[in-house]
Short mmCIF file of C-alpha atoms in Angstrom, two decimals:
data_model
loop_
_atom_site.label_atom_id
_atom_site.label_comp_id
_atom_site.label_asym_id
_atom_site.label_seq_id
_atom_site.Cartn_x
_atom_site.Cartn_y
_atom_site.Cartn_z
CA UNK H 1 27.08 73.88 41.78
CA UNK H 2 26.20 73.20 45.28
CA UNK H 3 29.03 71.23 46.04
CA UNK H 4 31.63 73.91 44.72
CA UNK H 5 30.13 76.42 47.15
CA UNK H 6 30.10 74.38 49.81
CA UNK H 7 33.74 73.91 49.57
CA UNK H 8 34.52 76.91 48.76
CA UNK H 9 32.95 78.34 51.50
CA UNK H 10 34.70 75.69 53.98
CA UNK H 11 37.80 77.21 52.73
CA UNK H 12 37.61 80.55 52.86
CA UNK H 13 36.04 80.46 56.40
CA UNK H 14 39.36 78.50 57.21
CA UNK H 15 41.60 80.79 55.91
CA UNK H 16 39.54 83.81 56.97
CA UNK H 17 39.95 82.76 60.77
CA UNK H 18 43.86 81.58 59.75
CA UNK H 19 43.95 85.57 58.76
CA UNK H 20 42.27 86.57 61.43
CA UNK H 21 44.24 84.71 64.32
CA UNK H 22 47.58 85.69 63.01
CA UNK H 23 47.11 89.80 62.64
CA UNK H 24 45.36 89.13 65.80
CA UNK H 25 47.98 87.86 67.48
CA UNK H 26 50.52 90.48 66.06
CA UNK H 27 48.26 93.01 67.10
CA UNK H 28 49.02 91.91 70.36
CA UNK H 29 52.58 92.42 69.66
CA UNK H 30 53.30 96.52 70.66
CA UNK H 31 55.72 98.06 68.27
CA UNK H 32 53.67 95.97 65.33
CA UNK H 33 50.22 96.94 66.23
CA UNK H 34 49.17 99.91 63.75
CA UNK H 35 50.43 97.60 60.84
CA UNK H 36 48.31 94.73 62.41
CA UNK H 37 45.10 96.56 63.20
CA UNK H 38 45.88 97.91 59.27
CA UNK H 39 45.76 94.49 58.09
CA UNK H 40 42.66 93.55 60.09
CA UNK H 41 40.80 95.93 59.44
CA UNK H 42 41.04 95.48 56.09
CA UNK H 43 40.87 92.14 55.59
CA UNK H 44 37.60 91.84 57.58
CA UNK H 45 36.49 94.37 55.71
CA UNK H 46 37.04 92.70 51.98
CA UNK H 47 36.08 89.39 53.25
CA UNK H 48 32.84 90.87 54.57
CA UNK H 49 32.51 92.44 50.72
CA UNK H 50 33.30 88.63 49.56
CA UNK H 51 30.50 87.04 51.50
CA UNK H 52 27.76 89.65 50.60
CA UNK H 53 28.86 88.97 47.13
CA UNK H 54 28.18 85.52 47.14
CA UNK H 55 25.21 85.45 49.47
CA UNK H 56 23.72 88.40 47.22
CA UNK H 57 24.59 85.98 44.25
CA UNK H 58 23.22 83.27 45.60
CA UNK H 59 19.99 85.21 46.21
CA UNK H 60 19.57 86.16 42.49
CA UNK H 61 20.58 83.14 41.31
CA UNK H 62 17.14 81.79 43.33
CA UNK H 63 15.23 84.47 42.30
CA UNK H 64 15.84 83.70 38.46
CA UNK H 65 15.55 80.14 38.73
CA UNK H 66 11.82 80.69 40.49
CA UNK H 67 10.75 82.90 37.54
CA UNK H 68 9.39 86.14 39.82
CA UNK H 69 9.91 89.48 38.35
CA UNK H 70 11.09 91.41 41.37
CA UNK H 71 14.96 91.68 40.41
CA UNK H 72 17.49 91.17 43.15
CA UNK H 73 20.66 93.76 43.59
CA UNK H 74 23.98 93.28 44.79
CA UNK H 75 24.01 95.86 47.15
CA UNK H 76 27.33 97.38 45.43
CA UNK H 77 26.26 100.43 47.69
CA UNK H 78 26.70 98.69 50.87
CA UNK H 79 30.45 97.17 50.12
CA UNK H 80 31.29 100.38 48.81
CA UNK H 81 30.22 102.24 52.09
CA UNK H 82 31.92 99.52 53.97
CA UNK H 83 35.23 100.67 52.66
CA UNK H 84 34.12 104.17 53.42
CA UNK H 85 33.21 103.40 56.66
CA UNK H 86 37.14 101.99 57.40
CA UNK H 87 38.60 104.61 55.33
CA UNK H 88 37.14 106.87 57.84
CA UNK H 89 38.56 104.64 60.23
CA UNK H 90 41.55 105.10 59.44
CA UNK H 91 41.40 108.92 58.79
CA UNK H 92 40.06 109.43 62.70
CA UNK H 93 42.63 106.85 64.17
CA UNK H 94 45.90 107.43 62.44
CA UNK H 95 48.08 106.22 64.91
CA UNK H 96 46.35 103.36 65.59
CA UNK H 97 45.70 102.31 62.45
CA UNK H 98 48.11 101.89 59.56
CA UNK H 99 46.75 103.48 56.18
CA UNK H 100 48.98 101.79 54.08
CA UNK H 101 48.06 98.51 55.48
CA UNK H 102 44.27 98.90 55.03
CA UNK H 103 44.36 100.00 51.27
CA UNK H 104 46.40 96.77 50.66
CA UNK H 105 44.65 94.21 52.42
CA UNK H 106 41.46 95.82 50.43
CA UNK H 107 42.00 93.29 48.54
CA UNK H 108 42.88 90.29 50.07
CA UNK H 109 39.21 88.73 49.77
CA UNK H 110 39.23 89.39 46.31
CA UNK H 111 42.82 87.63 45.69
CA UNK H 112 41.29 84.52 48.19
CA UNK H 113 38.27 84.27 46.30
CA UNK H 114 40.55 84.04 43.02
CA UNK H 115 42.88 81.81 44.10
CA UNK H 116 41.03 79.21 45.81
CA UNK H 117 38.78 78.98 42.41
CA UNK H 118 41.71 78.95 40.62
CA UNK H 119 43.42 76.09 42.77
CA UNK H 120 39.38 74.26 43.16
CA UNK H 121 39.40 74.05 38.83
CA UNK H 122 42.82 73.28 38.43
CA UNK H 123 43.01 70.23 40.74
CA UNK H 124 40.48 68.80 38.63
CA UNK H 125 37.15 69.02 40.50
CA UNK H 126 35.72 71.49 38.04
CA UNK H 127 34.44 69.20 35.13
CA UNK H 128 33.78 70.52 31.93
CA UNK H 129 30.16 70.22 30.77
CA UNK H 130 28.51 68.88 27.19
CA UNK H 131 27.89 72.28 26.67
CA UNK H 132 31.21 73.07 26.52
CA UNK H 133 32.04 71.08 24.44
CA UNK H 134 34.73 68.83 26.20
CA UNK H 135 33.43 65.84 25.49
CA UNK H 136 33.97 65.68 21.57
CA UNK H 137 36.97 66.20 20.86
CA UNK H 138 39.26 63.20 19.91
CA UNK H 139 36.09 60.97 19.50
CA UNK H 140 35.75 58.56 16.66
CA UNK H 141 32.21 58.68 15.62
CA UNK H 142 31.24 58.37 12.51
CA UNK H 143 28.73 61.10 11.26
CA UNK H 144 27.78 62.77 8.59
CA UNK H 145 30.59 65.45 8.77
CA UNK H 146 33.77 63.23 9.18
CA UNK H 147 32.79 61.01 5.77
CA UNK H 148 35.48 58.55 4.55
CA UNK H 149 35.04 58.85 1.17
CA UNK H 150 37.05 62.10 1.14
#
């Protein structure tokens, strides 16, 4: 599993400062900037929520796997009162800040984190585990279920 966060993490982080750059540099542009500070904040905002996801994950994950009792949260509090926080944002700078933007890039981490799973499986680097059964089907053993005297 290591390997699939690892790259998953390289991606993100590349298209997170891809994101970043661009509504940056539109921001920049005058008669676009309410739309791009929108989009910004946003975005930053639901990519923050994406990496205290998986770091919060990744933190129960360890827990379990060491066997102590103390359980670990997700801290669904804090990304909720993150979103608060640029909902208010937006509700004391309305000019500068585009509402309609913000609620829509809400959930552009979300969509990222989807997608670039999504493309990681399909391309084939997910493999499918004995547990899963992928394995058996189409093999020709003989056992004790497939009998040839039937």
């Amino acid at each position: 599993m290591k390997p699939v966060m690892e790259w998953f993490s390289r991606v993100v982080l590349i298209v997170a400062v891809i994101y970043v750059s661009v509504f940056g540099l539109i921001w920049f542009l005058r008669p676009a900037r309410a739309l791009a500070s929108g989009f910004l904040l946003g975005g930053l905002i639901s990519l923050y929520n994406v990496f205290h996801l998986s770091f919060r994950l990744r933190i129960a994950g360890l827990r379990v796997q060491s066997g102590t009792r103390k359980l670990a949260g997700l801290h669904m509090t804090v990304r909720v009162l993150t979103i608060v926080f640029g909902a208010l944002m937006v509700y004391r700078f309305p000019t500068w800040i585009d509402y309609r933007t913000f609620v829509l890039s809400l959930l552009f981490g979300y969509l990222l984190l989807v997608t670039v799973m999504s493309y990681y499986y399909l391309r084939g680097n997910g493999t499918t585990s004995s547990d899963e059964g992928g394995e058996i089907h189409g093999s020709d053993s003989e056992s004790e279920i497939s009998r040839t005297d039937i």
